[in-house]
Short mmCIF file of C-alpha atoms in Angstrom, two decimals:
data_model
loop_
_atom_site.label_atom_id
_atom_site.label_comp_id
_atom_site.label_asym_id
_atom_site.label_seq_id
_atom_site.Cartn_x
_atom_site.Cartn_y
_atom_site.Cartn_z
CA MET A 98 -2.91 48.49 20.11
CA THR A 99 -4.81 47.28 23.14
CA HIS A 100 -4.60 43.53 23.66
CA ARG A 101 -7.74 41.53 24.20
CA ALA A 102 -8.14 39.83 27.54
CA GLU A 103 -9.81 36.70 28.81
CA GLU A 104 -11.49 36.25 32.17
CA VAL A 105 -10.24 33.36 34.28
CA PRO A 106 -12.24 32.37 37.38
CA ARG A 107 -10.12 31.72 40.46
CA THR A 108 -11.04 30.44 43.86
CA VAL A 109 -10.35 32.54 46.92
CA GLY A 110 -9.77 30.93 50.28
CA ALA A 111 -7.40 30.20 53.12
CA VAL A 112 -3.65 29.97 52.62
CA PRO A 113 -2.99 26.39 51.50
CA THR A 114 -0.52 23.69 52.26
CA PRO A 115 1.75 22.76 49.30
CA VAL A 116 -0.12 22.91 46.00
CA PRO A 117 -0.93 19.56 44.42
CA SER A 118 -0.65 18.96 40.72
CA THR A 119 -3.79 19.60 38.66
CA GLY A 120 -4.67 19.51 34.99
CA PRO A 121 -2.53 21.12 32.30
CA GLY A 122 -4.91 23.84 31.14
CA THR A 123 -4.10 25.84 27.99
CA ARG A 124 -0.45 26.24 26.96
CA THR A 125 1.72 27.19 24.05
CA PRO A 126 3.60 24.24 22.51
CA VAL A 127 6.73 24.96 24.59
CA ARG A 128 4.76 25.03 27.82
CA ARG A 129 2.92 21.86 26.80
CA ARG A 130 6.22 20.03 26.33
CA LEU A 131 7.35 21.17 29.77
CA ALA A 132 4.09 20.03 31.33
CA ALA A 133 4.58 16.59 29.75
CA LEU A 134 7.67 15.85 31.85
CA THR A 135 7.34 12.59 33.73
CA GLY A 136 6.42 12.49 37.38
CA ALA A 137 9.90 11.22 38.24
CA VAL A 138 11.55 14.22 36.64
CA LEU A 139 9.17 16.61 38.37
CA LEU A 140 9.87 14.98 41.70
CA GLY A 141 13.59 15.42 41.15
CA ALA A 142 13.01 19.08 40.39
CA ALA A 143 10.70 19.67 43.33
CA LEU A 144 13.20 21.80 45.16
CA ALA A 145 14.16 23.75 42.07
CA GLY A 146 11.07 25.83 41.38
CA CYS A 147 12.92 28.16 39.03
CA ALA A 148 16.01 26.08 38.49
CA ASP A 149 18.29 25.80 35.51
CA ARG A 150 17.64 22.32 34.17
CA GLY A 151 20.06 19.84 35.68
CA ALA A 152 21.23 22.33 38.30
CA ALA A 153 20.60 21.70 41.97
CA PRO A 154 20.92 24.36 44.64
CA ALA A 155 24.32 24.23 46.33
CA GLU A 156 23.83 26.32 49.40
CA ALA A 157 26.74 27.07 51.69
CA SER A 158 25.83 26.74 55.35
CA ALA A 159 26.74 29.49 57.76
CA GLN A 160 26.20 29.98 61.46
CA PRO A 161 23.89 32.83 62.46
CA SER A 162 25.78 36.04 62.99
CA THR A 163 25.14 39.70 63.66
CA PRO A 164 27.95 41.57 61.88
CA ALA A 165 28.83 45.03 63.06
CA PRO A 166 27.98 47.99 60.82
CA THR A 167 30.78 48.65 58.38
CA GLY A 168 31.49 50.93 55.44
CA ASP A 169 33.97 53.35 54.06
CA GLY A 170 33.01 56.25 56.30
CA PRO A 171 30.59 59.10 55.66
CA ALA A 172 30.82 59.09 51.86
CA ARG A 173 28.58 61.61 50.14
CA THR A 174 25.22 60.11 49.17
CA SER A 175 23.53 62.30 46.59
CA GLU A 176 20.10 62.18 44.99
CA GLY A 177 19.92 59.76 42.09
CA MET A 178 22.47 57.32 43.49
CA LEU A 179 21.46 53.69 43.86
CA VAL A 180 21.71 51.30 46.76
CA VAL A 181 21.60 47.64 45.74
CA THR A 182 21.53 44.42 47.75
CA ASP A 183 24.50 42.06 47.36
CA PHE A 184 22.76 38.68 47.39
CA GLY A 185 26.11 36.94 46.96
CA ALA A 186 27.61 38.68 49.99
CA ASP A 187 26.42 40.26 53.23
CA SER A 188 26.21 43.89 52.16
CA VAL A 189 24.46 46.63 50.24
CA THR A 190 26.42 48.76 47.79
CA PHE A 191 25.99 52.47 47.10
CA LEU A 192 26.89 53.55 43.57
CA ASP A 193 26.51 56.28 40.98
CA PRO A 194 24.78 54.74 37.92
CA SER A 195 26.21 57.43 35.63
CA GLU A 196 29.73 56.04 36.17
CA PRO A 197 30.83 52.65 34.74
CA ASP A 198 32.65 51.76 37.96
CA GLY A 199 30.00 53.20 40.28
CA GLY A 200 31.81 56.49 40.81
CA PRO A 201 34.11 57.75 43.58
CA GLY A 202 31.30 57.57 46.14
CA ARG A 203 30.83 53.84 45.72
CA SER A 204 31.03 51.86 48.98
CA SER A 205 29.46 48.87 50.70
CA VAL A 206 27.84 48.41 54.11
CA THR A 207 27.49 45.09 55.94
CA VAL A 208 23.82 44.27 56.59
CA GLY A 209 23.50 40.50 57.05
CA THR A 210 23.78 37.27 55.09
CA ALA A 211 22.36 37.09 51.54
CA PRO A 212 20.32 40.32 51.39
CA TYR A 213 17.37 40.12 49.01
CA GLY A 214 14.71 42.88 48.79
CA ILE A 215 15.10 46.52 49.78
CA ALA A 216 12.61 49.30 50.59
CA LEU A 217 13.48 52.98 51.06
CA ASP A 218 11.79 55.11 53.72
CA ASP A 219 11.12 58.84 53.34
CA ASP A 220 13.53 59.52 56.21
CA GLY A 221 16.41 57.97 54.28
CA THR A 222 16.37 54.58 55.98
CA ALA A 223 16.85 51.59 53.69
CA TRP A 224 15.15 48.46 55.03
CA VAL A 225 16.78 45.26 53.79
CA ALA A 226 15.50 41.67 53.96
CA THR A 227 18.43 39.38 54.80
CA ALA A 228 18.72 35.72 55.81
CA GLU A 229 19.31 36.82 59.42
CA GLY A 230 16.72 39.55 59.90
CA VAL A 231 15.58 42.94 58.65
CA ALA A 232 18.47 45.40 58.53
CA ALA A 233 18.01 49.17 58.82
CA VAL A 234 20.61 51.28 57.01
CA ASP A 235 21.05 55.04 57.37
CA THR A 236 21.70 56.05 53.76
CA ALA A 237 23.16 59.42 54.78
CA THR A 238 25.85 58.05 57.09
CA ARG A 239 26.02 54.63 55.39
CA GLU A 240 25.75 52.68 58.62
CA ARG A 241 23.61 49.76 59.64
CA THR A 242 21.59 50.96 62.62
CA ALA A 243 19.63 47.80 63.43
CA LEU A 244 19.28 44.12 62.61
CA ILE A 245 15.84 42.89 63.64
CA PRO A 246 15.61 39.07 63.93
CA TYR A 247 12.65 37.16 62.54
CA GLU A 248 10.13 35.39 64.73
CA SER A 249 9.67 32.59 62.19
CA GLY A 250 11.86 29.53 62.52
CA THR A 251 13.93 29.65 59.33
CA GLY A 252 16.63 27.18 60.31
CA PRO A 253 20.39 27.66 59.90
CA VAL A 254 21.50 30.80 58.09
CA THR A 255 22.47 29.87 54.52
CA THR A 256 22.94 31.55 51.16
CA GLY A 257 21.48 31.11 47.69
CA GLU A 258 18.00 31.04 46.20
CA TYR A 259 16.54 28.54 48.65
CA ARG A 260 17.87 30.08 51.85
CA GLY A 261 15.49 30.83 54.68
CA GLY A 262 14.76 34.39 55.77
CA GLY A 263 13.46 37.55 54.20
CA MET A 264 12.70 37.86 50.51
CA GLY A 265 10.21 40.54 49.41
CA ILE A 266 9.90 43.69 51.52
CA ALA A 267 7.74 46.82 51.46
CA LEU A 268 6.80 49.83 53.59
CA SER A 269 3.37 51.00 54.68
CA PRO A 270 2.46 54.38 53.10
CA ASP A 271 2.73 56.11 56.50
CA GLY A 272 6.17 54.59 57.12
CA LYS A 273 5.13 53.05 60.44
CA HIS A 274 5.54 49.43 59.40
CA VAL A 275 7.85 47.31 57.28
CA TYR A 276 6.36 44.16 55.80
CA VAL A 277 8.74 41.32 54.94
CA GLY A 278 7.97 37.99 53.32
CA VAL A 279 9.92 35.30 55.17
CA ASN A 280 10.80 32.02 53.48
CA VAL A 281 10.59 29.02 55.81
CA PRO A 282 12.40 26.16 54.03
CA GLY A 283 10.20 23.11 53.61
CA GLY A 284 6.93 24.84 54.44
CA ASN A 285 4.71 27.87 54.05
CA GLY A 286 6.19 31.30 54.63
CA THR A 287 5.12 34.18 56.84
CA LEU A 288 4.55 37.89 56.51
CA GLU A 289 6.34 39.54 59.43
CA VAL A 290 5.39 43.08 60.41
CA VAL A 291 8.10 45.34 61.84
CA ASP A 292 7.32 48.50 63.81
CA THR A 293 9.77 51.02 62.35
CA ALA A 294 9.87 53.15 65.51
CA GLU A 295 10.30 50.31 67.98
CA ARG A 296 12.35 48.26 65.52
CA ARG A 297 10.85 44.93 66.43
CA VAL A 298 8.46 42.39 64.91
CA VAL A 299 4.96 43.08 66.19
CA THR A 300 2.98 40.38 64.38
CA SER A 301 3.29 37.67 61.76
CA VAL A 302 0.76 36.20 59.33
CA PRO A 303 0.95 32.81 57.53
CA VAL A 304 1.30 33.14 53.76
CA GLY A 305 2.31 30.83 50.91
CA ARG A 306 5.61 29.23 49.99
CA ARG A 307 8.62 31.40 49.14
CA PRO A 308 7.17 34.94 49.18
CA PHE A 309 9.34 36.43 46.42
CA ASP A 310 7.68 39.82 46.59
CA VAL A 311 5.69 42.00 48.99
CA ASP A 312 3.54 44.95 47.90
CA VAL A 313 1.10 47.31 49.59
CA SER A 314 -2.08 48.96 48.34
CA ARG A 315 -1.85 52.72 47.90
CA ASP A 316 -4.25 53.32 50.79
CA GLY A 317 -2.24 50.98 53.02
CA ARG A 318 -5.21 48.78 53.88
CA GLN A 319 -3.91 45.63 52.19
CA VAL A 320 -0.56 43.88 51.94
CA TYR A 321 0.18 41.36 49.18
CA THR A 322 2.73 38.55 49.14
CA THR A 323 3.58 36.88 45.84
CA ASP A 324 3.92 33.23 46.83
CA HIS A 325 6.12 31.62 44.20
CA ASP A 326 5.78 27.97 45.15
CA SER A 327 2.08 28.21 46.00
CA PHE A 328 0.98 29.61 42.62
CA GLY A 329 -0.73 32.63 44.08
CA VAL A 330 -1.00 35.83 46.03
CA THR A 331 -1.91 36.18 49.70
CA VAL A 332 -3.99 39.27 50.49
CA VAL A 333 -3.52 40.44 54.09
CA ASP A 334 -5.82 42.97 55.75
CA ALA A 335 -3.49 45.45 57.49
CA GLY A 336 -6.15 46.23 60.11
CA THR A 337 -7.21 42.75 61.20
CA TRP A 338 -4.25 40.68 59.87
CA ARG A 339 -6.70 38.25 58.32
CA SER A 340 -5.52 36.70 55.07
CA ARG A 341 -6.96 35.01 52.02
CA ARG A 342 -5.37 33.38 49.00
CA ILE A 343 -5.92 34.06 45.31
CA GLU A 344 -4.64 31.42 42.91
CA VAL A 345 -2.73 32.99 40.02
CA ALA A 346 -1.76 30.19 37.66
CA PRO A 347 -2.51 30.99 34.00
CA TYR A 348 -0.78 27.74 32.94
CA GLY A 349 -2.29 25.67 35.74
CA THR A 350 -0.37 24.15 38.65
CA GLU A 351 0.87 20.97 36.98
CA GLY A 352 4.37 20.12 38.14
CA GLY A 353 3.91 21.49 41.64
CA LEU A 354 7.15 22.61 43.23
CA GLY A 355 9.11 21.64 40.10
CA SER A 356 7.14 23.91 37.77
CA TRP A 357 8.71 26.92 36.06
CA LEU A 358 5.34 28.52 35.43
CA LYS A 359 4.85 30.34 38.73
CA PRO A 360 4.39 33.96 39.83
CA HIS A 361 7.52 35.84 40.90
CA TYR A 362 7.05 39.59 41.41
CA THR A 363 3.99 41.85 41.42
CA ALA A 364 3.33 45.51 40.64
CA VAL A 365 0.30 47.42 41.97
CA ARG A 366 -1.29 49.46 39.19
CA PRO A 367 -1.73 53.09 40.33
CA SER A 368 -4.99 53.71 38.49
CA ASP A 369 -7.12 50.99 40.09
CA GLY A 370 -4.99 48.94 42.51
CA ALA A 371 -4.95 45.87 40.28
CA LEU A 372 -2.05 43.45 40.77
CA LEU A 373 0.05 42.94 37.62
CA ILE A 374 1.93 39.62 37.46
CA PRO A 375 3.80 38.62 34.26
CA PHE A 376 4.41 35.05 33.11
CA GLU A 377 6.90 33.85 30.50
CA GLY A 378 6.72 36.96 28.31
CA GLU A 379 3.40 35.55 27.10
CA ARG A 380 0.72 36.34 29.67
CA LEU A 381 0.06 39.14 32.11
CA ALA A 382 -2.25 38.24 34.99
CA VAL A 383 -4.32 41.26 36.06
CA VAL A 384 -5.68 40.44 39.51
CA ASP A 385 -8.47 42.25 41.35
CA PRO A 386 -7.37 41.79 44.98
CA ASP A 387 -10.87 42.47 46.32
CA THR A 388 -12.84 40.00 44.21
CA GLY A 389 -10.07 37.53 43.39
CA ARG A 390 -10.89 37.70 39.68
CA VAL A 391 -7.93 37.12 37.35
CA ARG A 392 -7.90 38.51 33.80
CA ILE A 393 -5.20 37.43 31.33
CA GLU A 394 -3.65 39.79 28.78
CA ARG A 395 -1.15 38.93 26.07
CA MET A 396 2.57 39.76 26.34
CA THR A 397 5.22 39.53 23.63
CA ALA A 398 8.74 38.96 25.05
CA ASP A 399 8.57 35.12 25.08
CA THR A 400 11.09 34.74 27.91
CA HIS A 401 11.05 33.62 31.53
CA GLN A 402 10.13 36.71 33.56
CA HIS A 403 10.96 37.86 37.10
CA GLY A 404 11.20 41.44 38.42
CA VAL A 405 8.58 44.13 37.78
CA THR A 406 7.89 47.74 38.65
CA VAL A 407 5.27 50.25 37.58
CA THR A 408 5.56 54.03 37.29
CA ASP A 409 2.91 56.58 38.26
CA ASP A 410 1.65 56.84 34.68
CA GLY A 411 0.93 53.10 34.63
CA SER A 412 3.90 52.00 32.52
CA LEU A 413 5.01 48.50 33.46
CA TYR A 414 8.64 47.34 33.38
CA VAL A 415 9.29 43.59 33.34
CA VAL A 416 12.61 41.74 33.50
CA GLY A 417 13.12 38.71 31.27
CA THR A 418 15.76 36.37 32.69
CA GLY A 419 16.19 34.21 29.59
CA PRO A 420 14.66 31.20 27.84
CA ILE A 421 13.28 28.07 29.41
CA ASP A 422 13.93 26.31 26.10
CA PRO A 423 16.77 28.01 24.14
CA THR A 424 15.59 26.40 20.92
CA GLU A 425 12.18 28.04 21.19
CA ASP A 426 12.26 31.04 23.55
CA GLU A 427 13.91 34.44 23.48
CA GLY A 428 16.81 35.62 25.64
CA PRO A 429 17.01 38.12 28.53
CA SER A 430 15.19 41.40 28.02
CA LEU A 431 13.40 44.35 29.55
CA THR A 432 9.78 44.83 28.50
CA VAL A 433 8.40 48.36 28.67
CA ARG A 434 4.61 48.06 28.52
CA ALA A 435 2.44 51.16 28.09
CA PRO A 436 -0.90 51.46 29.92
CA ASP A 437 -2.75 50.54 26.70
CA GLY A 438 -0.81 47.26 26.41
CA GLU A 439 1.63 48.34 23.69
CA GLU A 440 5.06 46.83 24.38
CA ARG A 441 8.69 47.50 23.53
CA VAL A 442 11.18 44.72 24.26
CA VAL A 443 14.79 45.78 24.91
CA PRO A 444 17.31 42.89 24.63
CA LEU A 445 19.76 42.51 27.51
CA SER A 446 23.04 40.65 27.74
CA GLY A 447 22.87 37.90 30.35
CA PRO A 448 20.28 37.08 33.04
CA HIS A 449 18.86 39.84 35.24
CA GLU A 450 16.53 39.81 38.25
CA ASP A 451 14.84 43.07 39.27
CA VAL A 452 14.22 46.59 37.98
CA ALA A 453 13.82 50.13 39.28
CA VAL A 454 13.14 53.37 37.39
CA SER A 455 14.59 56.85 37.91
CA ALA A 456 12.36 59.58 39.33
CA ASP A 457 12.07 61.28 35.93
CA GLY A 458 11.13 58.02 34.21
CA ARG A 459 13.94 58.27 31.68
CA THR A 460 16.17 55.47 32.94
CA ALA A 461 15.59 51.89 34.05
CA TYR A 462 18.09 50.05 36.23
CA VAL A 463 18.10 46.26 35.90
CA SER A 464 20.04 44.13 38.39
CA GLY A 465 22.31 41.41 37.03
CA GLY A 466 22.37 39.33 40.20
CA PHE A 467 19.66 36.80 39.27
CA THR A 468 18.56 34.18 41.79
CA ARG A 469 19.89 31.33 39.65
CA ASP A 470 23.22 30.49 37.99
CA GLY A 471 24.43 32.83 35.27
CA TYR A 472 24.34 36.04 37.30
CA TRP A 473 26.89 38.84 36.91
CA ASN A 474 28.06 41.56 39.29
CA GLY A 475 26.52 44.65 37.80
CA LEU A 476 23.51 46.54 36.51
CA SER A 477 22.20 47.27 33.04
CA VAL A 478 21.25 50.93 32.68
CA VAL A 479 18.58 51.34 30.01
CA ASP A 480 17.65 54.60 28.30
CA VAL A 481 13.86 54.20 28.19
CA ALA A 482 13.39 56.45 25.14
CA THR A 483 16.10 54.95 22.91
CA GLY A 484 16.57 51.46 24.31
CA GLU A 485 20.31 52.05 24.60
CA VAL A 486 21.91 49.81 27.24
CA ARG A 487 25.16 50.28 29.14
CA ARG A 488 26.65 48.34 32.05
CA VAL A 489 27.67 49.57 35.49
CA GLN A 490 29.68 47.64 38.07
CA ALA A 491 27.83 46.91 41.27
CA GLY A 492 28.42 44.64 44.26
CA VAL A 493 28.27 40.86 44.46
CA ARG A 494 25.25 39.35 42.71
CA PRO A 495 23.05 42.48 43.01
CA LEU A 496 19.29 41.83 43.33
CA GLY A 497 17.18 44.56 44.95
CA ILE A 498 17.54 48.20 43.88
CA ALA A 499 16.48 51.46 45.52
CA VAL A 500 16.87 54.87 43.87
CA LEU A 501 17.92 57.50 46.41
#
């Protein structure tokens, strides 16, 4: 069946300073209870935008470094292998998802501290957002060929969810630029633009707080950052570098930095360029990036949601990390949503973070790294047709995934 939608007006304007608390809006009972937390509790949670309750980030400091390219030599990298970012280490790991242990060709390459997102170029270069800079990895030789420092002041190099440095990353359709969302602790982030030929940052654009994800329109004219702690998306014109903000907050912005009910990752719908942003397994925000209009559609997983991807036929894949309230909400899952809104929810064991789909659309790969506590060092491999799930060993706290 096709779910009914409601239109939600949203203001469009300049990128803001930190978002103040506003009214509660419409919520399910669980969300209403969360919104009723006292101001003191919300203040204590202000630095834990997606935190496990009672858990505070314990980030290990590290001095900036530029590690030399490492690996296990010129191992064979075949089509269909995966390369995943090791958020709990300083590497990316190559593996064969058909083998439980990653296969004989499994190896890791040092890229930089706490790698997050990854984007794969047509020439075989994997671009990786790390805490230190954007790393370029030759996937054929399995060597890091560059580490491009950020222009933004991100402070000391640290690890964990709240570390400064690159988060979301994407390529322009022509492959000439890499766009990386850079988290600047304590303030708004930036979108840094890397020239892939010159391998240097050529411009930067202010965006919102903690840009979890970066996406690009199919024609390459617009770049989108999903600004987790600013409750919105920043739309950047790739010709003029002018930006504007669209608020995406179907539950409102009550709670500010301490709220769970924020956007995480975005998928660009192939058919019309709409931005698809899931919330809590309950609501899908469908955003027109040109007009700023936000339409809300119903979802069914009832779980806190993070990573998304969309295939060419318009099927949406959404990762559920687990319940906000274990007495009310469902556990981790993968939602497979057809273009008409019909959904299948595949249960997963343990929290997961991001998802990629094989070229033939038959298999989904879901990373077990997770930005919060409860992660595990592997991937769930999901048969899309049957819902069968098996586990594959990966690196250390795997987050981003690219299918080679």
